[in-house]
PDB file of C-alpha atoms in Angstrom:
ATOM      1  CA  MET A   7      19.554 -70.178 -19.298  1.00  0.00           C
ATOM      2  CA  LYS A   8      18.646 -66.638 -18.327  1.00  0.00           C
ATOM      3  CA  ASN A   9      14.911 -67.397 -18.651  1.00  0.00           C
ATOM      4  CA  LYS A  10      15.213 -70.469 -16.437  1.00  0.00           C
ATOM      5  CA  ASN A  11      16.922 -68.489 -13.656  1.00  0.00           C
ATOM      6  CA  GLY A  12      14.185 -65.818 -13.804  1.00  0.00           C
ATOM      7  CA  LEU A  13      11.474 -68.474 -13.743  1.00  0.00           C
ATOM      8  CA  VAL A  14      13.079 -70.214 -10.754  1.00  0.00           C
ATOM      9  CA  ALA A  15      13.415 -66.904  -8.886  1.00  0.00           C
ATOM     10  CA  PHE A  16       9.786 -66.040  -9.647  1.00  0.00           C
ATOM     11  CA  ALA A  17       8.643 -69.484  -8.463  1.00  0.00           C
ATOM     12  CA  LEU A  18      10.615 -69.145  -5.211  1.00  0.00           C
ATOM     13  CA  LEU A  19       9.138 -65.692  -4.623  1.00  0.00           C
ATOM     14  CA  GLY A  20       5.636 -67.065  -5.182  1.00  0.00           C
ATOM     15  CA  LEU A  21       6.322 -69.922  -2.795  1.00  0.00           C
ATOM     16  CA  ALA A  22       7.549 -67.497  -0.097  1.00  0.00           C
ATOM     17  CA  VAL A  23       4.501 -65.256  -0.488  1.00  0.00           C
ATOM     18  CA  GLY A  24       2.169 -68.249  -0.402  1.00  0.00           C
ATOM     19  CA  THR A  25       3.843 -69.605   2.732  1.00  0.00           C
ATOM     20  CA  ALA A  26       3.573 -66.238   4.476  1.00  0.00           C
ATOM     21  CA  ALA A  27      -0.085 -65.934   3.499  1.00  0.00           C
ATOM     22  CA  TYR A  28      -0.828 -69.462   4.747  1.00  0.00           C
ATOM     23  CA  TYR A  29       0.967 -68.749   8.039  1.00  0.00           C
ATOM     24  CA  LEU A  30      -0.923 -65.476   8.586  1.00  0.00           C
ATOM     25  CA  LEU A  31      -4.353 -66.712   7.520  1.00  0.00           C
ATOM     26  CA  ALA A  32      -4.510 -70.415   8.377  1.00  0.00           C
ATOM     27  CA  THR A  33      -2.700 -70.792  11.703  1.00  0.00           C
ATOM     28  CA  GLU A  34      -3.816 -69.437  15.074  1.00  0.00           C
ATOM     29  CA  ASP A  35      -0.403 -67.951  15.691  1.00  0.00           C
ATOM     30  CA  GLY A  36      -0.519 -66.284  12.265  1.00  0.00           C
ATOM     31  CA  LYS A  37      -4.009 -64.890  12.911  1.00  0.00           C
ATOM     32  CA  LYS A  38      -2.804 -63.375  16.191  1.00  0.00           C
ATOM     33  CA  THR A  39       0.191 -61.864  14.407  1.00  0.00           C
ATOM     34  CA  LEU A  40      -2.058 -60.487  11.663  1.00  0.00           C
ATOM     35  CA  ASP A  41      -4.445 -59.020  14.271  1.00  0.00           C
ATOM     36  CA  LYS A  42      -1.510 -57.366  16.076  1.00  0.00           C
ATOM     37  CA  ALA A  43      -0.297 -55.942  12.775  1.00  0.00           C
ATOM     38  CA  ASN A  44      -3.792 -54.602  12.014  1.00  0.00           C
ATOM     39  CA  CYS A  45      -4.033 -53.019  15.479  1.00  0.00           C
ATOM     40  CA  GLY A  46      -0.602 -51.481  15.012  1.00  0.00           C
ATOM     41  CA  ILE A  47      -1.619 -50.047  11.658  1.00  0.00           C
ATOM     42  CA  LYS A  48      -4.851 -48.655  13.141  1.00  0.00           C
ATOM     43  CA  ASP A  49      -2.923 -47.066  16.027  1.00  0.00           C
ATOM     44  CA  LEU A  50      -0.406 -45.595  13.613  1.00  0.00           C
ATOM     45  CA  THR A  51      -3.210 -44.207  11.451  1.00  0.00           C
ATOM     46  CA  LYS A  52      -4.887 -42.664  14.510  1.00  0.00           C
ATOM     47  CA  SER A  53      -1.596 -41.126  15.668  1.00  0.00           C
ATOM     48  CA  LEU A  54      -0.944 -39.707  12.216  1.00  0.00           C
ATOM     49  CA  LYS A  55      -4.440 -38.179  12.089  1.00  0.00           C
ATOM     50  CA  GLU A  56      -3.988 -36.580  15.521  1.00  0.00           C
ATOM     51  CA  LEU A  57      -0.555 -35.277  14.607  1.00  0.00           C
ATOM     52  CA  SER A  58      -1.918 -33.964  11.331  1.00  0.00           C
ATOM     53  CA  LYS A  59      -4.716 -32.071  13.123  1.00  0.00           C
ATOM     54  CA  LYS A  60      -2.276 -30.672  15.674  1.00  0.00           C
ATOM     55  CA  GLU A  61       0.179 -29.492  13.028  1.00  0.00           C
ATOM     56  CA  SER A  62      -2.675 -28.114  10.933  1.00  0.00           C
ATOM     57  CA  LYS A  63      -3.788 -25.972  13.882  1.00  0.00           C
ATOM     58  CA  LYS A  64      -0.208 -24.745  14.379  1.00  0.00           C
ATOM     59  CA  ALA A  65       0.079 -23.880  10.697  1.00  0.00           C
ATOM     60  CA  SER A  66      -3.257 -22.069  10.812  1.00  0.00           C
ATOM     61  CA  LYS A  67      -2.159 -20.012  13.835  1.00  0.00           C
ATOM     62  CA  LEU A  68       1.148 -19.218  12.156  1.00  0.00           C
ATOM     63  CA  ALA A  69      -0.635 -18.124   8.977  1.00  0.00           C
ATOM     64  CA  ALA A  70      -2.999 -15.899  10.976  1.00  0.00           C
ATOM     65  CA  SER A  71      -0.060 -14.368  12.831  1.00  0.00           C
ATOM     66  CA  ALA A  72       1.802 -13.757   9.581  1.00  0.00           C
ATOM     67  CA  LYS A  73      -1.292 -12.175   8.039  1.00  0.00           C
ATOM     68  CA  GLU A  74      -1.736  -9.893  11.055  1.00  0.00           C
ATOM     69  CA  GLU A  75       1.937  -8.867  10.948  1.00  0.00           C
ATOM     70  CA  LEU A  76       1.691  -8.198   7.218  1.00  0.00           C
ATOM     71  CA  GLU A  77      -1.371  -6.001   7.739  1.00  0.00           C
ATOM     72  CA  ASN A  78       0.476  -4.155  10.514  1.00  0.00           C
ATOM     73  CA  LEU A  79       3.505  -3.556   8.286  1.00  0.00           C
ATOM     74  CA  LYS A  80       1.247  -2.505   5.433  1.00  0.00           C
ATOM     75  CA  SER A  81      -0.472   0.021   7.686  1.00  0.00           C
ATOM     76  CA  LYS A  82       2.871   1.384   8.916  1.00  0.00           C
ATOM     77  CA  ALA A  83       4.129   1.729   5.346  1.00  0.00           C
ATOM     78  CA  LYS A  84       0.937   3.508   4.331  1.00  0.00           C
ATOM     79  CA  ASP A  85       1.216   5.906   7.284  1.00  0.00           C
ATOM     80  CA  ALA A  86       4.886   6.574   6.553  1.00  0.00           C
ATOM     81  CA  SER A  87       4.237   7.256   2.876  1.00  0.00           C
ATOM     82  CA  LYS A  88       1.341   9.579   3.769  1.00  0.00           C
ATOM     83  CA  SER A  89       3.610  11.433   6.189  1.00  0.00           C
ATOM     84  CA  VAL A  90       6.305  11.821   3.528  1.00  0.00           C
ATOM     85  CA  LEU A  91       3.751  13.011   0.976  1.00  0.00           C
ATOM     86  CA  ASP A  92       2.373  15.540   3.465  1.00  0.00           C
ATOM     87  CA  LYS A  93       5.882  16.866   4.186  1.00  0.00           C
ATOM     88  CA  VAL A  94       6.702  17.105   0.479  1.00  0.00           C
ATOM     89  CA  SER A  95       3.395  18.831  -0.192  1.00  0.00           C
ATOM     90  CA  ASP A  96       3.984  21.322   2.633  1.00  0.00           C
ATOM     91  CA  LYS A  97       7.519  22.019   1.381  1.00  0.00           C
ATOM     92  CA  ALA A  98       6.316  22.488  -2.205  1.00  0.00           C
ATOM     93  CA  SER A  99       3.552  24.811  -1.023  1.00  0.00           C
ATOM     94  CA  SER A 100       6.062  26.807   1.020  1.00  0.00           C
ATOM     95  CA  TRP A 101       8.401  27.129  -1.965  1.00  0.00           C
ATOM     96  CA  ALA A 102       5.488  28.136  -4.198  1.00  0.00           C
ATOM     97  CA  ASN A 103       4.489  30.840  -1.703  1.00  0.00           C
ATOM     98  CA  LYS A 104       8.083  32.118  -1.494  1.00  0.00           C
ATOM     99  CA  ALA A 105       8.339  32.169  -5.293  1.00  0.00           C
ATOM    100  CA  SER A 106       5.024  34.002  -5.529  1.00  0.00           C
ATOM    101  CA  ASP A 107       6.122  36.546  -2.918  1.00  0.00           C
ATOM    102  CA  ALA A 108       9.441  37.062  -4.721  1.00  0.00           C
ATOM    103  CA  ALA A 109       7.667  37.499  -8.058  1.00  0.00           C
ATOM    104  CA  GLN A 110       5.239  39.958  -6.485  1.00  0.00           C
ATOM    105  CA  GLY A 111       8.169  41.881  -4.956  1.00  0.00           C
ATOM    106  CA  LEU A 112       9.923  42.049  -8.329  1.00  0.00           C
ATOM    107  CA  ALA A 113       6.704  43.184  -9.982  1.00  0.00           C
ATOM    108  CA  ASN A 114       6.319  45.931  -7.362  1.00  0.00           C
ATOM    109  CA  GLN A 115       9.939  47.020  -7.850  1.00  0.00           C
ATOM    110  CA  ALA A 116       9.480  47.085 -11.629  1.00  0.00           C
ATOM    111  CA  GLU A 117       6.336  49.142 -11.207  1.00  0.00           C
ATOM    112  CA  ASP A 118       8.140  51.571  -8.865  1.00  0.00           C
ATOM    113  CA  ILE A 119      11.019  51.911 -11.330  1.00  0.00           C
ATOM    114  CA  ALA A 120       8.572  52.511 -14.189  1.00  0.00           C
ATOM    115  CA  ASP A 121       6.724  55.137 -12.133  1.00  0.00           C
ATOM    116  CA  LYS A 122      10.003  56.852 -11.238  1.00  0.00           C
ATOM    117  CA  ALA A 123      11.104  56.796 -14.885  1.00  0.00           C
ATOM    118  CA  LYS A 124       7.786  58.362 -15.939  1.00  0.00           C
ATOM    119  CA  SER A 125       8.166  60.974 -13.246  1.00  0.00           C
ATOM    120  CA  ASP A 126      11.746  61.758 -14.329  1.00  0.00           C
ATOM    121  CA  ILE A 127      10.639  62.060 -17.953  1.00  0.00           C
ATOM    122  CA  SER A 128       7.781  64.354 -16.986  1.00  0.00           C
ATOM    123  CA  ASN A 129      10.079  66.577 -14.923  1.00  0.00           C
ATOM    124  CA  ALA A 130      12.734  66.785 -17.579  1.00  0.00           C
TER     125      ALA A 130
END
């Protein structure tokens, strides 16, 4: 029974498709309707192509703008990091100079103390 229902449904579907095809291809009214449908499809295709080109241009401009902004941010980050490195380098150099001066001062004091001790020993 199930097979018969499927066969009947398939036959009815085939009949409907055949009738629609006959109407669209064999009658004048059907040919006009088919021509209108074809024109509508062509117009829709043309509109979609134009819209696609327009949106493609927008996307291209947006991508170029994003790339430019990224390059700008990259440049700013590079400049900022260079500035920080320069400041750190200057600070480290300053501390190294202070440490060197302090070490030199201690060395001079040690030398003065040693000279004084030698002098005291000689005088004693």
